[in-house]
Amino acid sequence: MGLRSKGLVKKGMMGLGEMGFNTGGGAINWFPGHMAAATRAIRDRLKFADFVIEVRDARIPMSSANQDFQPQLRAKHSFIVINKKDLANPNIMQKWTRFFESSKQDCLPINAHSRSSVSKLLELVEYKLKEAISREPTLLVMVAGVPNVGKSALISNIHRIASSRFPVQGKMKRATVDPLPGVTQDIAGFKIAHQPSIYVLDTPGVLVPSIPDIEMGLKLALAGSIKDSVVGEDRIAQYLLAVLNSRGTPFHWKNSKNRRMKGIQYEAEDKIDYSLKNHRPNRRKVPNKSDMSYIELTEITDMVTEVQIALYSTESEFNGNPEDEGDSEMLIEQQFEALQTALKIPNKGSEARLMASKKFLTLFRSGKLGTFILDDNPPS
């Protein structure tokens, strides 16, 4: 994101900042008791780990790092796994990969639901542990990261791969995937190899106790690492709209050959055609059930098209100056109204706005609105 775009997002966030970051106002301080206990347990086990896999969200490769653990992680043999690469802009992702490598940090973008992707990760981990394997009968690999970056999905896939290698492991308990951040409260170990014995520890996702930076907190909330109810779906959706507007994303949708938006009329005076007869369901990867908690899968294609049309037409017809703080807030309000119509939410008021926010966020989080990286581009 360039300096101009970043400035526009800041302006679009001004109203949010005045109201406070979370629903109660002020900096976020979401640190449940189980998270505090888990933090202590992770610190204790880090001392004995031979290797650490730090899982981050590809959409926020810097913001999804738990800064409290970084000194300990850097003192260990570690690997940054950038998960959900299918949801991130691949061109920008390459820049982040080069940045981490130039900083002497090994990293690998993956999709934790892909067997081939996780197999490649395991090969790299075994290669990194090659020297230790020759001298240690037992090795401990720890998987760590903030909530909802995909640690449990990664552990489950590692489990399946290990079970195929070592059938005796087939009855081991699988990791449970839950859509709510911070729900894995225990630290469980899984044996994935013999001679030497290699154990993988799955840890609960933990955040720093307080997040004073509003934009970082909103990025974490938009990616799903903070419960929506803590920040408020309305605020998160406003931030998403500010990001899309600052990047000119609705205009990119209009020009994209990969988007089936034949219903758009590009002149403002023309009537917008919401006909979806020629649109077939996207038969690519079906989103995770955890990402689709608000929307029936059969509705997705229609919703995506109508949302793109609504946001493009609203911004293209807007008579104000999006770079002005007041006008930016006015544009976002108009876009909210357009979203409610596009998403076929019949009523007005707070409940309708909440439902529109939930559906809009679900489309983003499942990748249906496109691939994004919310963090600024890394330094060259």
CSV table of N, CA and C in Angstrom, one decimal, residues 149-297:
chain,number,residue,atom,x,y,z
A,149,VAL,N,-4.9,-18.4,12.9
A,149,VAL,CA,-4.0,-18.4,11.7
A,149,VAL,C,-3.9,-19.7,11.0
A,150,GLY,N,-4.6,-20.7,11.6
A,150,GLY,CA,-4.6,-22.1,10.9
A,150,GLY,C,-3.7,-23.1,11.5
A,151,LYS,N,-3.4,-22.9,12.8
A,151,LYS,CA,-2.5,-23.9,13.4
A,151,LYS,C,-3.1,-25.3,13.5
A,152,SER,N,-4.4,-25.3,14.0
A,152,SER,CA,-5.1,-26.6,14.1
A,152,SER,C,-5.3,-27.3,12.8
A,153,ALA,N,-5.6,-26.6,11.7
A,153,ALA,CA,-5.7,-27.2,10.4
A,153,ALA,C,-4.4,-27.7,10.0
A,154,LEU,N,-3.3,-27.0,10.3
A,154,LEU,CA,-1.9,-27.5,9.9
A,154,LEU,C,-1.6,-28.8,10.7
A,155,ILE,N,-1.9,-28.8,12.0
A,155,ILE,CA,-1.6,-30.0,12.8
A,155,ILE,C,-2.4,-31.2,12.3
A,156,SER,N,-3.7,-30.9,12.0
A,156,SER,CA,-4.5,-32.0,11.5
A,156,SER,C,-4.0,-32.7,10.2
A,157,ASN,N,-3.5,-31.8,9.3
A,157,ASN,CA,-2.9,-32.3,8.1
A,157,ASN,C,-1.6,-33.0,8.4
A,158,ILE,N,-0.8,-32.5,9.3
A,158,ILE,CA,0.5,-33.2,9.7
A,158,ILE,C,0.1,-34.6,10.2
A,159,HIS,N,-1.0,-34.6,11.0
A,159,HIS,CA,-1.4,-35.9,11.6
A,159,HIS,C,-1.8,-36.9,10.5
A,160,ARG,N,-2.5,-36.5,9.5
A,160,ARG,CA,-2.9,-37.4,8.4
A,160,ARG,C,-1.7,-37.9,7.7
A,161,ILE,N,-0.7,-37.0,7.4
A,161,ILE,CA,0.5,-37.4,6.7
A,161,ILE,C,1.3,-38.4,7.6
A,162,ALA,N,1.4,-38.1,8.9
A,162,ALA,CA,2.2,-39.0,9.8
A,162,ALA,C,1.5,-40.3,9.9
A,163,SER,N,0.2,-40.3,9.9
A,163,SER,CA,-0.6,-41.6,10.0
A,163,SER,C,-0.4,-42.5,8.8
A,164,SER,N,-0.2,-41.9,7.6
A,164,SER,CA,0.0,-42.7,6.4
A,164,SER,C,1.4,-43.2,6.4
A,165,ARG,N,2.4,-42.5,7.0
A,165,ARG,CA,3.7,-43.0,7.1
A,165,ARG,C,3.9,-44.1,8.2
A,166,PHE,N,3.2,-43.8,9.3
A,166,PHE,CA,3.3,-44.7,10.5
A,166,PHE,C,1.9,-45.1,10.9
A,167,PRO,N,1.3,-46.2,10.3
A,167,PRO,CA,-0.1,-46.6,10.5
A,167,PRO,C,-0.4,-46.8,12.0
A,168,VAL,N,0.6,-47.1,12.9
A,168,VAL,CA,0.3,-47.3,14.3
A,168,VAL,C,-0.2,-46.0,14.9
A,169,GLN,N,0.1,-44.8,14.2
A,169,GLN,CA,-0.4,-43.6,14.8
A,169,GLN,C,-1.8,-43.2,14.4
A,170,GLY,N,-2.4,-44.1,13.6
A,170,GLY,CA,-3.7,-43.7,13.1
A,170,GLY,C,-4.8,-43.4,14.1
A,171,LYS,N,-4.7,-43.9,15.3
A,171,LYS,CA,-5.8,-43.7,16.3
A,171,LYS,C,-5.5,-42.4,17.1
A,172,MET,N,-4.5,-41.7,16.8
A,172,MET,CA,-4.2,-40.5,17.7
A,172,MET,C,-5.3,-39.4,17.5
A,173,LYS,N,-5.4,-38.7,18.5
A,173,LYS,CA,-6.4,-37.6,18.5
A,173,LYS,C,-6.1,-36.5,17.5
A,174,ARG,N,-7.0,-36.1,16.8
A,174,ARG,CA,-6.8,-35.0,15.8
A,174,ARG,C,-7.0,-33.6,16.5
A,175,ALA,N,-6.4,-32.6,15.9
A,175,ALA,CA,-6.7,-31.3,16.4
A,175,ALA,C,-8.1,-30.9,16.0
A,176,THR,N,-8.7,-30.1,16.8
A,176,THR,CA,-10.1,-29.6,16.5
A,176,THR,C,-10.0,-28.2,15.9
A,177,VAL,N,-10.6,-28.0,14.8
A,177,VAL,CA,-10.7,-26.7,14.2
A,177,VAL,C,-11.9,-26.0,14.6
A,178,ASP,N,-11.8,-24.8,15.1
A,178,ASP,CA,-12.9,-24.0,15.6
A,178,ASP,C,-12.8,-22.6,15.0
A,179,PRO,N,-14.0,-22.1,14.5
A,179,PRO,CA,-13.9,-20.8,13.8
A,179,PRO,C,-13.7,-19.6,14.8
A,180,LEU,N,-13.9,-19.8,16.1
A,180,LEU,CA,-13.7,-18.7,17.0
A,180,LEU,C,-12.2,-18.6,17.5
A,181,PRO,N,-11.6,-17.5,17.4
A,181,PRO,CA,-10.2,-17.3,17.8
A,181,PRO,C,-10.0,-17.6,19.3
A,182,GLY,N,-8.9,-18.3,19.6
A,182,GLY,CA,-8.5,-18.4,21.0
A,182,GLY,C,-9.2,-19.6,21.7
A,183,VAL,N,-9.8,-20.6,21.0
A,183,VAL,CA,-10.6,-21.6,21.7
A,183,VAL,C,-9.7,-22.8,22.0
A,184,THR,N,-8.6,-23.0,21.4
A,184,THR,CA,-7.7,-24.2,21.8
A,184,THR,C,-7.0,-23.8,23.0
A,185,GLN,N,-7.4,-24.4,24.1
A,185,GLN,CA,-6.9,-24.0,25.4
A,185,GLN,C,-5.7,-24.9,25.9
A,186,ASP,N,-5.6,-26.1,25.4
A,186,ASP,CA,-4.6,-27.0,25.9
A,186,ASP,C,-3.5,-27.1,25.0
A,187,ILE,N,-2.4,-27.6,25.5
A,187,ILE,CA,-1.2,-27.9,24.7
A,187,ILE,C,-1.1,-29.4,24.5
A,188,ALA,N,-1.3,-29.8,23.3
A,188,ALA,CA,-1.3,-31.3,23.0
A,188,ALA,C,-0.1,-31.7,22.2
A,189,GLY,N,0.4,-32.9,22.4
A,189,GLY,CA,1.5,-33.4,21.7
A,189,GLY,C,1.2,-34.5,20.8
A,190,PHE,N,1.8,-34.6,19.6
A,190,PHE,CA,1.5,-35.7,18.6
A,190,PHE,C,2.9,-36.2,18.1
A,191,LYS,N,3.0,-37.5,18.2
A,191,LYS,CA,4.2,-38.2,17.7
A,191,LYS,C,4.0,-38.4,16.2
A,192,ILE,N,5.0,-37.9,15.4
A,192,ILE,CA,4.9,-37.9,13.9
A,192,ILE,C,6.0,-38.8,13.3
A,193,ALA,N,7.0,-39.2,14.1
A,193,ALA,CA,8.0,-40.0,13.5
A,193,ALA,C,8.7,-40.9,14.5
A,194,HIS,N,9.4,-42.0,14.0
A,194,HIS,CA,10.1,-42.9,14.9
A,194,HIS,C,11.6,-42.8,14.5
A,195,GLN,N,12.5,-43.1,15.4
A,195,GLN,CA,13.9,-43.3,15.1
A,195,GLN,C,14.5,-42.1,14.3
A,196,PRO,N,14.6,-41.0,14.8
A,196,PRO,CA,14.3,-40.6,16.2
A,196,PRO,C,12.8,-40.3,16.3
A,197,SER,N,12.4,-40.2,17.6
A,197,SER,CA,11.0,-39.9,17.8
A,197,SER,C,10.9,-38.3,17.7
A,198,ILE,N,9.9,-37.9,16.9
A,198,ILE,CA,9.7,-36.5,16.7
A,198,ILE,C,8.3,-36.2,17.1
A,199,TYR,N,8.1,-35.3,18.1
A,199,TYR,CA,6.8,-34.9,18.6
A,199,TYR,C,6.5,-33.5,18.1
A,200,VAL,N,5.2,-33.3,17.8
A,200,VAL,CA,4.8,-31.9,17.4
A,200,VAL,C,3.8,-31.5,18.5
A,201,LEU,N,4.1,-30.3,19.0
A,201,LEU,CA,3.2,-29.7,20.0
A,201,LEU,C,2.3,-28.6,19.4
A,202,ASP,N,1.0,-28.8,19.5
A,202,ASP,CA,0.1,-27.8,19.1
A,202,ASP,C,-0.2,-26.9,20.3
A,203,THR,N,-0.1,-25.6,20.1
A,203,THR,CA,-0.4,-24.6,21.2
A,203,THR,C,-1.6,-23.7,20.9
A,204,PRO,N,-2.3,-23.2,21.9
A,204,PRO,CA,-3.4,-22.3,21.6
A,204,PRO,C,-2.9,-21.0,21.1
A,205,GLY,N,-3.7,-20.3,20.3
A,205,GLY,CA,-3.3,-19.0,19.8
A,205,GLY,C,-3.4,-18.0,20.9
A,206,VAL,N,-2.4,-17.2,21.1
A,206,VAL,CA,-2.4,-16.1,22.1
A,206,VAL,C,-1.9,-14.8,21.5
A,207,LEU,N,-2.5,-13.7,21.9
A,207,LEU,CA,-2.2,-12.4,21.5
A,207,LEU,C,-1.4,-11.7,22.6
A,208,VAL,N,-0.8,-10.6,22.3
A,208,VAL,CA,-0.2,-9.8,23.3
A,208,VAL,C,-1.3,-9.2,24.2
A,209,PRO,N,-1.1,-8.9,25.5
A,209,PRO,CA,-2.1,-8.5,26.4
A,209,PRO,C,-2.9,-7.3,25.9
A,210,SER,N,-2.3,-6.4,25.3
A,210,SER,CA,-3.0,-5.2,24.8
A,210,SER,C,-2.4,-4.8,23.5
A,211,ILE,N,-3.4,-4.2,22.6
A,211,ILE,CA,-3.0,-3.8,21.3
A,211,ILE,C,-3.3,-2.3,21.2
A,212,PRO,N,-2.4,-1.4,21.4
A,212,PRO,CA,-2.7,0.0,21.4
A,212,PRO,C,-2.8,0.6,20.0
A,213,ASP,N,-2.2,0.0,19.0
A,213,ASP,CA,-2.3,0.5,17.7
A,213,ASP,C,-3.6,0.1,17.0
A,214,ILE,N,-4.4,1.1,16.7
A,214,ILE,CA,-5.7,0.9,16.2
A,214,ILE,C,-5.7,0.1,14.9
A,215,GLU,N,-4.8,0.5,13.9
A,215,GLU,CA,-4.8,-0.2,12.6
A,215,GLU,C,-4.4,-1.6,12.7
A,216,MET,N,-3.4,-1.9,13.5
A,216,MET,CA,-3.0,-3.3,13.7
A,216,MET,C,-4.1,-4.1,14.3
A,217,GLY,N,-4.8,-3.5,15.3
A,217,GLY,CA,-5.9,-4.3,15.9
A,217,GLY,C,-7.0,-4.5,14.9
A,218,LEU,N,-7.3,-3.6,14.0
A,218,LEU,CA,-8.3,-3.8,13.0
A,218,LEU,C,-7.9,-4.8,12.0
A,219,LYS,N,-6.6,-4.9,11.6
A,219,LYS,CA,-6.1,-5.9,10.7
A,219,LYS,C,-6.3,-7.3,11.3
A,220,LEU,N,-6.0,-7.4,12.6
A,220,LEU,CA,-6.1,-8.7,13.3
A,220,LEU,C,-7.6,-9.1,13.4
A,221,ALA,N,-8.4,-8.1,13.6
A,221,ALA,CA,-9.9,-8.4,13.7
A,221,ALA,C,-10.4,-8.7,12.4
A,222,LEU,N,-10.0,-8.0,11.3
A,222,LEU,CA,-10.5,-8.3,10.0
A,222,LEU,C,-10.1,-9.7,9.5
A,223,ALA,N,-8.9,-10.1,9.9
A,223,ALA,CA,-8.4,-11.5,9.6
A,223,ALA,C,-9.0,-12.6,10.4
A,224,GLY,N,-9.7,-12.2,11.5
A,224,GLY,CA,-10.4,-13.1,12.4
A,224,GLY,C,-9.6,-13.6,13.6
A,225,SER,N,-8.5,-12.9,13.9
A,225,SER,CA,-7.7,-13.3,15.1
A,225,SER,C,-8.2,-12.7,16.4
A,226,ILE,N,-9.1,-11.8,16.3
A,226,ILE,CA,-9.8,-11.2,17.5
A,226,ILE,C,-11.3,-11.4,17.2
A,227,LYS,N,-12.0,-11.8,18.3
A,227,LYS,CA,-13.5,-12.1,18.1
A,227,LYS,C,-14.2,-10.8,17.6
A,228,ASP,N,-15.1,-11.0,16.6
A,228,ASP,CA,-15.8,-9.9,16.1
A,228,ASP,C,-16.5,-9.1,17.1
A,229,SER,N,-17.1,-9.8,18.1
A,229,SER,CA,-17.9,-9.1,19.2
A,229,SER,C,-17.0,-8.1,20.0
A,230,VAL,N,-15.7,-8.4,20.1
A,230,VAL,CA,-14.9,-7.5,20.9
A,230,VAL,C,-14.7,-6.1,20.2
A,231,VAL,N,-14.5,-6.1,18.9
A,231,VAL,CA,-14.3,-4.9,18.2
A,231,VAL,C,-15.7,-4.4,17.6
A,232,GLY,N,-16.5,-5.3,17.2
A,232,GLY,CA,-17.8,-4.9,16.6
A,232,GLY,C,-17.7,-5.1,15.1
A,233,GLU,N,-18.6,-5.9,14.5
A,233,GLU,CA,-18.6,-6.2,13.1
A,233,GLU,C,-18.7,-4.9,12.3
A,234,ASP,N,-19.5,-3.9,12.8
A,234,ASP,CA,-19.7,-2.7,12.1
A,234,ASP,C,-18.4,-2.0,11.9
A,235,ARG,N,-17.6,-1.9,12.9
A,235,ARG,CA,-16.3,-1.2,12.8
A,235,ARG,C,-15.3,-1.9,11.9
A,236,ILE,N,-15.3,-3.2,12.0
A,236,ILE,CA,-14.4,-4.0,11.1
A,236,ILE,C,-14.8,-3.8,9.7
A,237,ALA,N,-16.1,-3.9,9.4
A,237,ALA,CA,-16.6,-3.7,8.0
A,237,ALA,C,-16.3,-2.3,7.5
A,238,GLN,N,-16.4,-1.3,8.4
A,238,GLN,CA,-16.0,0.1,8.0
A,238,GLN,C,-14.5,0.1,7.6
A,239,TYR,N,-13.7,-0.5,8.4
A,239,TYR,CA,-12.3,-0.5,8.0
A,239,TYR,C,-12.0,-1.2,6.7
A,240,LEU,N,-12.7,-2.3,6.5
A,240,LEU,CA,-12.6,-3.0,5.2
A,240,LEU,C,-13.0,-2.1,4.0
A,241,LEU,N,-14.1,-1.4,4.2
A,241,LEU,CA,-14.5,-0.5,3.1
A,241,LEU,C,-13.4,0.6,2.9
A,242,ALA,N,-12.9,1.1,4.0
A,242,ALA,CA,-11.8,2.1,3.8
A,242,ALA,C,-10.6,1.6,3.1
A,243,VAL,N,-10.2,0.3,3.4
A,243,VAL,CA,-9.1,-0.3,2.7
A,243,VAL,C,-9.4,-0.5,1.2
A,244,LEU,N,-10.6,-1.0,0.9
A,244,LEU,CA,-11.0,-1.2,-0.5
A,244,LEU,C,-11.0,0.1,-1.3
A,245,ASN,N,-11.6,1.2,-0.7
A,245,ASN,CA,-11.7,2.5,-1.3
A,245,ASN,C,-10.3,3.0,-1.6
A,246,SER,N,-9.4,2.9,-0.6
A,246,SER,CA,-8.1,3.5,-0.7
A,246,SER,C,-7.3,2.9,-1.8
A,247,ARG,N,-7.6,1.6,-2.1
A,247,ARG,CA,-6.8,0.9,-3.1
A,247,ARG,C,-7.5,0.9,-4.5
A,248,GLY,N,-8.7,1.5,-4.5
A,248,GLY,CA,-9.4,1.5,-5.8
A,248,GLY,C,-9.9,0.1,-6.2
A,249,THR,N,-10.1,-0.7,-5.2
A,249,THR,CA,-10.5,-2.1,-5.5
A,249,THR,C,-11.7,-2.2,-6.4
A,250,PRO,N,-12.8,-1.5,-6.0
A,250,PRO,CA,-14.0,-1.6,-6.9
A,250,PRO,C,-13.8,-1.3,-8.4
A,251,PHE,N,-12.8,-0.4,-8.7
A,251,PHE,CA,-12.5,-0.1,-10.0
A,251,PHE,C,-11.7,-1.2,-10.7
A,252,HIS,N,-10.9,-1.9,-9.8
A,252,HIS,CA,-10.1,-3.0,-10.3
A,252,HIS,C,-11.1,-4.2,-10.7
A,253,TRP,N,-12.1,-4.3,-9.8
A,253,TRP,CA,-13.1,-5.3,-10.1
A,253,TRP,C,-13.8,-5.1,-11.5
A,254,LYS,N,-14.1,-3.8,-11.7
A,254,LYS,CA,-14.7,-3.4,-13.0
A,254,LYS,C,-13.9,-3.8,-14.2
A,255,ASN,N,-12.6,-3.6,-14.1
A,255,ASN,CA,-11.7,-3.8,-15.2
A,255,ASN,C,-11.1,-5.3,-15.3
A,256,SER,N,-11.4,-6.0,-14.3
A,256,SER,CA,-10.8,-7.4,-14.2
A,256,SER,C,-11.5,-8.3,-15.2
A,257,LYS,N,-10.7,-9.0,-16.0
A,257,LYS,CA,-11.2,-9.9,-17.0
A,257,LYS,C,-11.6,-11.2,-16.3
A,258,ASN,N,-11.1,-11.4,-15.1
A,258,ASN,CA,-11.4,-12.7,-14.4
A,258,ASN,C,-12.7,-12.6,-13.6
A,259,ARG,N,-13.3,-11.4,-13.5
A,259,ARG,CA,-14.6,-11.2,-12.8
A,259,ARG,C,-15.7,-11.2,-13.8
A,260,ARG,N,-16.7,-12.0,-13.5
A,260,ARG,CA,-17.9,-12.1,-14.4
A,260,ARG,C,-18.9,-11.1,-14.0
A,261,MET,N,-18.6,-9.9,-14.4
A,261,MET,CA,-19.5,-8.8,-14.0
A,261,MET,C,-20.2,-8.2,-15.2
A,262,LYS,N,-20.8,-9.0,-16.1
A,262,LYS,CA,-21.4,-8.5,-17.3
A,262,LYS,C,-22.5,-7.5,-17.0
A,263,GLY,N,-23.1,-7.6,-15.8
A,263,GLY,CA,-24.2,-6.8,-15.5
A,263,GLY,C,-23.9,-5.3,-15.2
A,264,ILE,N,-22.6,-5.0,-15.1
A,264,ILE,CA,-22.3,-3.6,-14.8
A,264,ILE,C,-22.5,-2.7,-16.0
A,265,GLN,N,-23.1,-1.6,-15.8
A,265,GLN,CA,-23.1,-0.5,-16.8
A,265,GLN,C,-22.2,0.6,-16.4
A,266,TYR,N,-21.2,0.9,-17.2
A,266,TYR,CA,-20.1,1.7,-16.8
A,266,TYR,C,-20.4,3.2,-16.8
A,267,GLU,N,-21.5,3.6,-17.4
A,267,GLU,CA,-21.9,5.0,-17.4
A,267,GLU,C,-22.8,5.2,-16.2
A,268,ALA,N,-22.6,6.3,-15.5
A,268,ALA,CA,-23.4,6.5,-14.2
A,268,ALA,C,-24.8,6.7,-14.5
A,269,GLU,N,-25.2,7.2,-15.7
A,269,GLU,CA,-26.6,7.5,-15.9
A,269,GLU,C,-27.4,6.2,-16.4
A,270,ASP,N,-26.6,5.2,-16.7
A,270,ASP,CA,-27.3,3.9,-17.1
A,270,ASP,C,-27.8,3.2,-15.9
A,271,LYS,N,-28.8,2.4,-16.1
A,271,LYS,CA,-29.3,1.6,-15.0
A,271,LYS,C,-28.5,0.4,-14.8
A,272,ILE,N,-28.2,0.1,-13.5
A,272,ILE,CA,-27.4,-1.1,-13.2
A,272,ILE,C,-28.2,-2.3,-13.4
A,273,ASP,N,-27.7,-3.3,-14.1
A,273,ASP,CA,-28.4,-4.6,-14.3
A,273,ASP,C,-27.9,-5.6,-13.3
A,274,TYR,N,-28.8,-6.0,-12.4
A,274,TYR,CA,-28.4,-7.0,-11.4
A,274,TYR,C,-28.6,-8.4,-11.8
A,275,SER,N,-28.9,-8.6,-13.1
A,275,SER,CA,-29.1,-10.0,-13.6
A,275,SER,C,-27.9,-10.9,-13.5
A,276,LEU,N,-28.2,-12.1,-13.0
A,276,LEU,CA,-27.1,-13.0,-12.7
A,276,LEU,C,-27.3,-14.3,-13.5
A,277,LYS,N,-28.1,-14.3,-14.5
A,277,LYS,CA,-28.4,-15.5,-15.3
A,277,LYS,C,-27.2,-16.2,-15.8
A,278,ASN,N,-26.2,-15.4,-16.2
A,278,ASN,CA,-25.1,-16.0,-16.9
A,278,ASN,C,-24.0,-16.4,-16.0
A,279,HIS,N,-24.2,-16.2,-14.7
A,279,HIS,CA,-23.2,-16.5,-13.7
A,279,HIS,C,-23.3,-17.9,-13.2
A,280,ARG,N,-22.3,-18.7,-13.3
A,280,ARG,CA,-22.3,-20.1,-12.8
A,280,ARG,C,-21.5,-20.1,-11.5
A,281,PRO,N,-21.8,-21.0,-10.6
A,281,PRO,CA,-21.1,-21.1,-9.3
A,281,PRO,C,-19.6,-21.4,-9.6
A,282,ASN,N,-18.8,-20.7,-8.8
A,282,ASN,CA,-17.3,-20.9,-8.9
A,282,ASN,C,-17.0,-22.3,-8.4
A,283,ARG,N,-16.4,-23.1,-9.2
A,283,ARG,CA,-16.1,-24.5,-8.9
A,283,ARG,C,-14.7,-24.7,-8.3
A,284,ARG,N,-14.1,-23.7,-8.0
A,284,ARG,CA,-12.8,-23.8,-7.4
A,284,ARG,C,-12.9,-24.3,-5.9
A,285,LYS,N,-11.9,-24.2,-5.2
A,285,LYS,CA,-11.8,-24.7,-3.8
A,285,LYS,C,-13.0,-24.1,-3.0
A,286,VAL,N,-13.8,-25.0,-2.3
A,286,VAL,CA,-14.9,-24.6,-1.5
A,286,VAL,C,-14.3,-24.0,-0.2
A,287,PRO,N,-14.8,-22.9,0.3
A,287,PRO,CA,-14.3,-22.3,1.5
A,287,PRO,C,-14.5,-23.2,2.7
A,288,ASN,N,-13.6,-23.0,3.7
A,288,ASN,CA,-13.8,-23.7,4.9
A,288,ASN,C,-15.1,-23.4,5.6
A,289,LYS,N,-15.7,-24.4,6.2
A,289,LYS,CA,-17.0,-24.2,6.9
A,289,LYS,C,-16.9,-23.2,8.0
A,290,SER,N,-15.6,-23.1,8.6
A,290,SER,CA,-15.5,-22.1,9.6
A,290,SER,C,-15.5,-20.7,9.1
A,291,ASP,N,-15.2,-20.5,7.8
A,291,ASP,CA,-15.3,-19.2,7.2
A,291,ASP,C,-16.7,-18.9,6.7
A,292,MET,N,-17.6,-19.9,6.6
A,292,MET,CA,-18.9,-19.7,6.0
A,292,MET,C,-20.0,-19.7,7.0
A,293,SER,N,-19.7,-19.2,8.2
A,293,SER,CA,-20.7,-19.4,9.3
A,293,SER,C,-21.9,-18.5,9.1
A,294,TYR,N,-21.9,-17.5,8.2
A,294,TYR,CA,-23.0,-16.6,8.1
A,294,TYR,C,-23.8,-16.8,6.8
A,295,ILE,N,-23.2,-17.5,5.8
A,295,ILE,CA,-23.7,-17.5,4.5
A,295,ILE,C,-23.9,-19.0,4.0
A,296,GLU,N,-25.0,-19.2,3.4
A,296,GLU,CA,-25.2,-20.5,2.7
A,296,GLU,C,-24.3,-20.5,1.4
A,297,LEU,N,-23.6,-21.7,1.2
A,297,LEU,CA,-22.7,-21.7,0.1
A,297,LEU,C,-23.3,-21.4,-1.2
